[in-house]
Short mmCIF file of N, CA and C in Angstrom, two decimals:
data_model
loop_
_atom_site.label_atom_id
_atom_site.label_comp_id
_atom_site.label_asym_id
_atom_site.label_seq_id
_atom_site.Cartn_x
_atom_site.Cartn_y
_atom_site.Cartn_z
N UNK A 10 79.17 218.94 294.95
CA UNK A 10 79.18 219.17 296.38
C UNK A 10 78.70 220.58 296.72
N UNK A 11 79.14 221.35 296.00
CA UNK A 11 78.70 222.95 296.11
C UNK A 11 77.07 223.18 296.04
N UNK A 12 76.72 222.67 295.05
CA UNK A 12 75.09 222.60 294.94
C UNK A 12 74.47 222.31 296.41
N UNK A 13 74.82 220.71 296.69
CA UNK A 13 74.34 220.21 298.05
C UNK A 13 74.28 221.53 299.03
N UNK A 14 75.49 221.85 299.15
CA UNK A 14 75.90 222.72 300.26
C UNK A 14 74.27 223.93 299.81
N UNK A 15 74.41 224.82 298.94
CA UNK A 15 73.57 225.62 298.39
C UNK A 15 72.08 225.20 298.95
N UNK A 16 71.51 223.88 298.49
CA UNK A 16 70.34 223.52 299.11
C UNK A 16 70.32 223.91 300.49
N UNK A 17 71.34 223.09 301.20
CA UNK A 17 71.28 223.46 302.69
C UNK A 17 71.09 224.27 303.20
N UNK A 18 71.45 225.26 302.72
CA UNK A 18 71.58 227.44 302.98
C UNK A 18 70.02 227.25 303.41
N UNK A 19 69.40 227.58 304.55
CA UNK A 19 67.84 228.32 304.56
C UNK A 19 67.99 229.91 305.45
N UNK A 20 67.45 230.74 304.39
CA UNK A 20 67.31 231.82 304.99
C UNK A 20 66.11 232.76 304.95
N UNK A 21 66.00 233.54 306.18
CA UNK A 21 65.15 234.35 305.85
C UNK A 21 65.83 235.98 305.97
N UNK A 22 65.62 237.21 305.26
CA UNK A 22 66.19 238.39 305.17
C UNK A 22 64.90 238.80 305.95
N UNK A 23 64.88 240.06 306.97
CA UNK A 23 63.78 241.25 306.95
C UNK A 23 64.69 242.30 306.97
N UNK A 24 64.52 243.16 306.37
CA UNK A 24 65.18 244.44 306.81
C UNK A 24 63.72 245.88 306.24
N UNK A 25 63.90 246.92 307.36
CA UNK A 25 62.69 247.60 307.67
C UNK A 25 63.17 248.89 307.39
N UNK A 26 63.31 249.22 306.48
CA UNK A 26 63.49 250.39 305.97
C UNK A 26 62.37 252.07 306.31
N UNK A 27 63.00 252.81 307.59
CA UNK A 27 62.02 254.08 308.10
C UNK A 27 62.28 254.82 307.60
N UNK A 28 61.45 255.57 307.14
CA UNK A 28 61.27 257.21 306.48
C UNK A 28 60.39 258.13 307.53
N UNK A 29 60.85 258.66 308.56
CA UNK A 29 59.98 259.21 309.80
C UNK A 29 59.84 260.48 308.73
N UNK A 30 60.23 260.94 307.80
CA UNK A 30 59.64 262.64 307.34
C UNK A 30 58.50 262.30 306.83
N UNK A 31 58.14 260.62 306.11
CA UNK A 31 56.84 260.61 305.16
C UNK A 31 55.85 259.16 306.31
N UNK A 32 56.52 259.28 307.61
CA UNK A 32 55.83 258.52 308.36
C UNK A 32 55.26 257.04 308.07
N UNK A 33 56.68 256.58 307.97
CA UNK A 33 56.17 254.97 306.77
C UNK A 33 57.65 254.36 306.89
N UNK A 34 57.48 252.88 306.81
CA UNK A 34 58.66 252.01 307.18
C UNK A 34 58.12 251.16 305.57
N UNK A 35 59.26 251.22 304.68
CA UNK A 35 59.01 249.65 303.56
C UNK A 35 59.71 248.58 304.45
N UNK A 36 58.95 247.31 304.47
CA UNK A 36 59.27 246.15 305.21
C UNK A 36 59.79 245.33 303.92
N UNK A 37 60.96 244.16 303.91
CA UNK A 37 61.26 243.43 302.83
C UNK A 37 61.55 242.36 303.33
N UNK A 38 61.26 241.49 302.85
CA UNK A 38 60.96 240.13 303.54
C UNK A 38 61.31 239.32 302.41
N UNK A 39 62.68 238.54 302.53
CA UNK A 39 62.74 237.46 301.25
C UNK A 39 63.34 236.48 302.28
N UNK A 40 62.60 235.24 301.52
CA UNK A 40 63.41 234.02 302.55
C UNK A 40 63.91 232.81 300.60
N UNK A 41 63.73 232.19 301.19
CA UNK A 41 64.33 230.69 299.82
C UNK A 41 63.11 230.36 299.06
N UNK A 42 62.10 231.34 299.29
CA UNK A 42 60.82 230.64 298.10
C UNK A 42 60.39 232.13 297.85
N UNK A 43 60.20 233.02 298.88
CA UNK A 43 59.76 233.76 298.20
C UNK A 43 60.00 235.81 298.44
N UNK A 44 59.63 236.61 297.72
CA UNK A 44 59.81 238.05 298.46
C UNK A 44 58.74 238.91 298.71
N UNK A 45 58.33 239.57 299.51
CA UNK A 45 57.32 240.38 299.70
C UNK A 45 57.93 241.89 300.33
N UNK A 46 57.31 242.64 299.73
CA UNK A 46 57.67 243.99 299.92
C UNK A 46 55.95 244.59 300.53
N UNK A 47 56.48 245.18 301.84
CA UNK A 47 55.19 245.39 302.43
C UNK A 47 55.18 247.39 302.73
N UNK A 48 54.34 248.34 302.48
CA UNK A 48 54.32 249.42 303.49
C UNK A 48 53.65 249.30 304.38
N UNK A 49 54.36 250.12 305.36
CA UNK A 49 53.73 250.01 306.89
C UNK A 49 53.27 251.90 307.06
N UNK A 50 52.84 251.90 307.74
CA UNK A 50 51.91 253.61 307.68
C UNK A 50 51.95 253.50 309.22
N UNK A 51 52.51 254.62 309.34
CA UNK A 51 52.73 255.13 310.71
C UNK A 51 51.63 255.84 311.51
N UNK A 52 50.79 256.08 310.84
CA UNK A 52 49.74 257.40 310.74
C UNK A 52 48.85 256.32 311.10
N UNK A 53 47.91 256.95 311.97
CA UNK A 53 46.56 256.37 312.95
C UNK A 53 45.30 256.11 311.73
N UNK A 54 44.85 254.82 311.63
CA UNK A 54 43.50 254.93 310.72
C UNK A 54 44.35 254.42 309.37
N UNK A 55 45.70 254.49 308.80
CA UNK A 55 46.14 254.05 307.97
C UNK A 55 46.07 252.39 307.16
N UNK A 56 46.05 251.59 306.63
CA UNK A 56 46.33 250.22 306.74
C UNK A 56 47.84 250.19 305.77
N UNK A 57 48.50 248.95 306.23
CA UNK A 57 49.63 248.25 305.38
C UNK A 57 49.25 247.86 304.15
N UNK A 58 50.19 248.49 303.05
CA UNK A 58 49.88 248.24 301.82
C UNK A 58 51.08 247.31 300.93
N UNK A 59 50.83 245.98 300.88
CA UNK A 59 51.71 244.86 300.06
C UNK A 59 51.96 245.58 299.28
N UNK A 60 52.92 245.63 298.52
CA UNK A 60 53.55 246.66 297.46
C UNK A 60 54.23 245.40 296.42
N UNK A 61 54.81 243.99 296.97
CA UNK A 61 55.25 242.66 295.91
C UNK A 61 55.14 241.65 297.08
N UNK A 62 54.45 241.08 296.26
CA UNK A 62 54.48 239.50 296.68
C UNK A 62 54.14 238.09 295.55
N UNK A 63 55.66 237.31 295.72
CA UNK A 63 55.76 236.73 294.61
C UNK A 63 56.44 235.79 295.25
N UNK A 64 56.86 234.41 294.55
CA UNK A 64 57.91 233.32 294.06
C UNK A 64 59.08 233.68 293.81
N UNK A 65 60.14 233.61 294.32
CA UNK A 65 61.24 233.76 293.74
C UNK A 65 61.77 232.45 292.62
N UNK A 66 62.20 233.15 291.07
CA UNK A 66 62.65 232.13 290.54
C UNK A 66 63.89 231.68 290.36
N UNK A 67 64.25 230.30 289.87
CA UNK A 67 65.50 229.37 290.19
C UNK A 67 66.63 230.31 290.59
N UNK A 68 66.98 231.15 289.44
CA UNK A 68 67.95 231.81 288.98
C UNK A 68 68.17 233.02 290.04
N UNK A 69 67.42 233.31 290.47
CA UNK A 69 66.75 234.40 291.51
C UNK A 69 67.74 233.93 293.09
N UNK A 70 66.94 232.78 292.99
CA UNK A 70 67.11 231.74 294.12
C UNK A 70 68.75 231.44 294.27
N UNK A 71 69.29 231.28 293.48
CA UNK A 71 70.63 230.77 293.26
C UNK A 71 71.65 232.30 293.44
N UNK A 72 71.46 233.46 292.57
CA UNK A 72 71.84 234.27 293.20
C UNK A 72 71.98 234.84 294.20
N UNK A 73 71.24 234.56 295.10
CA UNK A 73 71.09 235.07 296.55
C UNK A 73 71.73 234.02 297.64
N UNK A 74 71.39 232.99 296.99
CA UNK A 74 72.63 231.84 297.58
C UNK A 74 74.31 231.75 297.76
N UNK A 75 74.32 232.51 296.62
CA UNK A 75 75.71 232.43 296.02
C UNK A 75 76.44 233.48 296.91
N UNK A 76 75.43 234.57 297.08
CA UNK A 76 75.91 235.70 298.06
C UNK A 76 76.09 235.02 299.30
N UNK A 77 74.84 234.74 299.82
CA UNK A 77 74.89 234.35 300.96
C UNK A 77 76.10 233.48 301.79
N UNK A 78 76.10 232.74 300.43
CA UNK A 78 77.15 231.41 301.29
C UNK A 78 78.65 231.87 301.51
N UNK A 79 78.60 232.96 300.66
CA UNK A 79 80.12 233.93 301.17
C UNK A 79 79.93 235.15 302.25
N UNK A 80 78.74 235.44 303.06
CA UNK A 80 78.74 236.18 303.86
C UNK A 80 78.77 236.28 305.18
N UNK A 81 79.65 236.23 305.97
CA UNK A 81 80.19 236.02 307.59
C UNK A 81 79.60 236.87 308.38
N UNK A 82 78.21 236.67 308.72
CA UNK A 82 77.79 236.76 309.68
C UNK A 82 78.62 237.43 310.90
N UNK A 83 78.96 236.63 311.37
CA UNK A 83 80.46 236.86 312.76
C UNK A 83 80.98 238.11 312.21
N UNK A 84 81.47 238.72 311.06
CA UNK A 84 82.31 239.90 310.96
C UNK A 84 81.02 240.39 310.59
N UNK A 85 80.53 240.59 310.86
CA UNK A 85 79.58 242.15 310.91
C UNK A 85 79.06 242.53 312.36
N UNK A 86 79.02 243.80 312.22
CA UNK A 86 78.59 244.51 313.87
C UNK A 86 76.99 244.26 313.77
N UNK A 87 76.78 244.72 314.81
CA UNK A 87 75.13 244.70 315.45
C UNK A 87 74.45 246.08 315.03
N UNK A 88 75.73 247.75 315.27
CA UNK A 88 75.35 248.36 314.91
C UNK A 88 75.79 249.23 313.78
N UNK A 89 75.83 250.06 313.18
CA UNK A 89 76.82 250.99 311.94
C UNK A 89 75.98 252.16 311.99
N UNK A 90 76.31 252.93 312.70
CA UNK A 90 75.69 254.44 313.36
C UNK A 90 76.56 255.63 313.34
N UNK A 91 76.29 256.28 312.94
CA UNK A 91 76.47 257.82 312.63
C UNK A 91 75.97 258.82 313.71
N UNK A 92 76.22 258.94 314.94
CA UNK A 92 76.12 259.85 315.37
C UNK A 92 75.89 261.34 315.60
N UNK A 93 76.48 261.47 314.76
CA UNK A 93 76.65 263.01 313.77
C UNK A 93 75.19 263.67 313.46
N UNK A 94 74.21 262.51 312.75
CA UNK A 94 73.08 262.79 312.53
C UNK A 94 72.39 261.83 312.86
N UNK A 95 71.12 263.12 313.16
CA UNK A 95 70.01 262.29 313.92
C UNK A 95 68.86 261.82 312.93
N UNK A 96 68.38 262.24 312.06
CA UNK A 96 67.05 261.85 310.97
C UNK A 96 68.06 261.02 309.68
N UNK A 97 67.23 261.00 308.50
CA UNK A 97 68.16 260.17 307.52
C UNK A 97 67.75 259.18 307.36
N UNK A 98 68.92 258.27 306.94
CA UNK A 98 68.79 256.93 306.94
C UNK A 98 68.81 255.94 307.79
N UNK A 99 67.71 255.26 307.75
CA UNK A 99 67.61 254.57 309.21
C UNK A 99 67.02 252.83 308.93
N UNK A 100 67.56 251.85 308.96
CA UNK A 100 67.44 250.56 308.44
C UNK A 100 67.38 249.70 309.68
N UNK A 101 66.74 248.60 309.83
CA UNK A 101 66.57 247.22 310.91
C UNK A 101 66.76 246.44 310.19
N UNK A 102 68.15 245.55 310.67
CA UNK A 102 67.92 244.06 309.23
C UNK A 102 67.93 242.76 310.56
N UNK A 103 66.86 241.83 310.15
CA UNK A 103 67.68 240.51 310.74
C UNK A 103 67.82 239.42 309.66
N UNK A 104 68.77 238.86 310.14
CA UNK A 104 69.62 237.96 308.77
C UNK A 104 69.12 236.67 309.57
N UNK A 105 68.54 235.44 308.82
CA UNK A 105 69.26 234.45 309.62
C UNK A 105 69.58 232.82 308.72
N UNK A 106 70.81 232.81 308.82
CA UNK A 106 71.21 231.77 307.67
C UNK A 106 70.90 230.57 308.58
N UNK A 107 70.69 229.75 308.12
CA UNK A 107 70.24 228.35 308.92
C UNK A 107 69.88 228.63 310.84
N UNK A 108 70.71 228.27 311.09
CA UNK A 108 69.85 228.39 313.04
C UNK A 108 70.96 229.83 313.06
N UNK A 109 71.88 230.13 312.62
CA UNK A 109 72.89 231.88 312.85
C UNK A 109 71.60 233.19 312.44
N UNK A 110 71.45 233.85 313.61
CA UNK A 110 71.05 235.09 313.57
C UNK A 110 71.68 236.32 313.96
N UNK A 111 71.14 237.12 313.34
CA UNK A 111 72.11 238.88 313.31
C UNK A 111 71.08 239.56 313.16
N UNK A 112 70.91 240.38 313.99
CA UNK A 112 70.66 241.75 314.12
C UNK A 112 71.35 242.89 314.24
N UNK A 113 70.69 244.00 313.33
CA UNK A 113 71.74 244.98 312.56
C UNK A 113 70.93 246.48 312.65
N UNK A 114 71.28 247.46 313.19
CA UNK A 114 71.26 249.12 312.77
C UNK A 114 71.65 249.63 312.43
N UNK A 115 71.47 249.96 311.26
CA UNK A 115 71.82 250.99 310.55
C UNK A 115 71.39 252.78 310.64
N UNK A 116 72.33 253.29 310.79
CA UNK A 116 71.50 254.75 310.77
C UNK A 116 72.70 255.62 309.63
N UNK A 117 72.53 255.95 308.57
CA UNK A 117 73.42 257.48 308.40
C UNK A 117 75.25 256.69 307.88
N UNK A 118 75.10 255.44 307.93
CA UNK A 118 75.78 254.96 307.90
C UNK A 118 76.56 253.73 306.44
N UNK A 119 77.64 253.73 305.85
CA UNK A 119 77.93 252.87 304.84
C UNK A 119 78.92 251.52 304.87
N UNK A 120 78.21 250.78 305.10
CA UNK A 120 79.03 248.97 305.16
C UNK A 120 78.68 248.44 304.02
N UNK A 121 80.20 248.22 303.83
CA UNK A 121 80.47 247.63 301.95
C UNK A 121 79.54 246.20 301.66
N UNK A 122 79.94 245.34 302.93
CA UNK A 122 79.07 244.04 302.80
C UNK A 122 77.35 243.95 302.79
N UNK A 123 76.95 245.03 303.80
CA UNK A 123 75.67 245.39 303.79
C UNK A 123 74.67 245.77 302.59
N UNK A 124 75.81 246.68 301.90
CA UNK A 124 76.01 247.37 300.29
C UNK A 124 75.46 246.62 299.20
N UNK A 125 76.52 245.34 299.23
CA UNK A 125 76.43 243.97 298.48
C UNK A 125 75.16 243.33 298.53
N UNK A 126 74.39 243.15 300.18
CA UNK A 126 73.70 242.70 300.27
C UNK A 126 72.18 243.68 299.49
N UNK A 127 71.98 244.35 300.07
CA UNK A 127 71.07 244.84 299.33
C UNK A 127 70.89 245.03 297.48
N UNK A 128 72.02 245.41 297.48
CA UNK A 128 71.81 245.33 296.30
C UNK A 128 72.20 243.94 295.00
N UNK A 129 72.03 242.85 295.91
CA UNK A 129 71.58 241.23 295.71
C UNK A 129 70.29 241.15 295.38
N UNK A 130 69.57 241.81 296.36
CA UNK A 130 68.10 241.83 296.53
C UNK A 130 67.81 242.28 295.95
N UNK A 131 68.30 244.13 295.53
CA UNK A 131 67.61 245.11 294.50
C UNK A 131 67.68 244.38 293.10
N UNK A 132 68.32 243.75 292.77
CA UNK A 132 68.30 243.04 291.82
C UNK A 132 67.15 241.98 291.38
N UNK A 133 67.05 241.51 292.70
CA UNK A 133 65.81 240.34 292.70
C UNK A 133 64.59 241.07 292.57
N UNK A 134 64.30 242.33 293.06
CA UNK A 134 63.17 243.12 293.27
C UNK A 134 62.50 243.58 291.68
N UNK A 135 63.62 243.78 290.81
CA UNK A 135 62.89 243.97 289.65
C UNK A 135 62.54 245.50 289.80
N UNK A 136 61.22 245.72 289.33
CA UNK A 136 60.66 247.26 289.12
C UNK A 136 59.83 247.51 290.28
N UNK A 137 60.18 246.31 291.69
CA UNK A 137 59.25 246.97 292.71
C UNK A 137 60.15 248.19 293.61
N UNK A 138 59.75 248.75 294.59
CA UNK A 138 60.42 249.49 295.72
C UNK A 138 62.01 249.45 296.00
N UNK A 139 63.12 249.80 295.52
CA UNK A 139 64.52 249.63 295.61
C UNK A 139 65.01 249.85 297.35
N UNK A 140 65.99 248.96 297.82
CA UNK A 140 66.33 249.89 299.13
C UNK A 140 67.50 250.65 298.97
N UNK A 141 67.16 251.65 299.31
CA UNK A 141 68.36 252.83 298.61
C UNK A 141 69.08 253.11 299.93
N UNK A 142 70.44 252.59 299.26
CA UNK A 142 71.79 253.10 300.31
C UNK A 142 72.94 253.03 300.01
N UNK A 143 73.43 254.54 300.49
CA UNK A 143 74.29 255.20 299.35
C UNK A 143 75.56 255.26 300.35
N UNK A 144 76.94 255.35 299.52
CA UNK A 144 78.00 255.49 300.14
C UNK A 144 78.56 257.07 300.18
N UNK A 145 78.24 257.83 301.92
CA UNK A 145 78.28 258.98 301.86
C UNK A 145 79.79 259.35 302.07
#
């Protein structure tokens, strides 16, 4: 029954990772088949440079499931902001597990579940681009 359920899960992740000091956003994009890691160039005359784009495999696939299907949506905020500081760390995620969507800001800021999540993914990513976020 658990499996079934697992199939059912469709999701897609983006979360947009900005670096305004080096003028560049990494975009990460994994849904149930596959991940792509994109740069975006802030700078005029620049182009977007794919950095991974691949298949996700079974095992891949199933891990991210496994997360997923324990992650409540509903208890997470919209935003997790630091006030305090203005430059830093600065993240856009939208989640959306079957028809449930979330939108999320991050700035300067550390959420344990968020934590988990990424580093689900950093895992899946292998030796491409990591999203780095640290508990300050």
């Amino acid at each position: 029954m658990k499996n079934d359920r697992m199939k059912e899960l469709r999701y897609t992740i983006d979360i947009w990772d900005r670096d305004y000091s080096l003028a560049q956003t990494t975009k990460y994009h994994i849904d149930n088949d596959s991940l792509v890691i994109t740069l975006i160039s802030g700078l005029k005359g620049e182009s977007d440079k794919r950095l991974v784009g691949r298949g996700l495999e079974d095992s891949e696939k199933e891990r991210i499931q496994l997360f997923l299907g324990k992650l409540d949506l509903g208890k997470l905020n919209d935003r997790y902001i630091n006030d305090l500081i203005e430059d830093g760390d600065r993240k856009h995620l939208v989640i959306q597990l079957n028809n449930d969507i979330k939108k999320i800001e991050i700035a300067n800021y550390y959420q344990k579940n968020i934590a988990e999540l990424f580093q689900t993914i950093n895992l899946t990513i292998g030796d491409g681009p990591k999203i780095k976020y640290k508990q300050r």
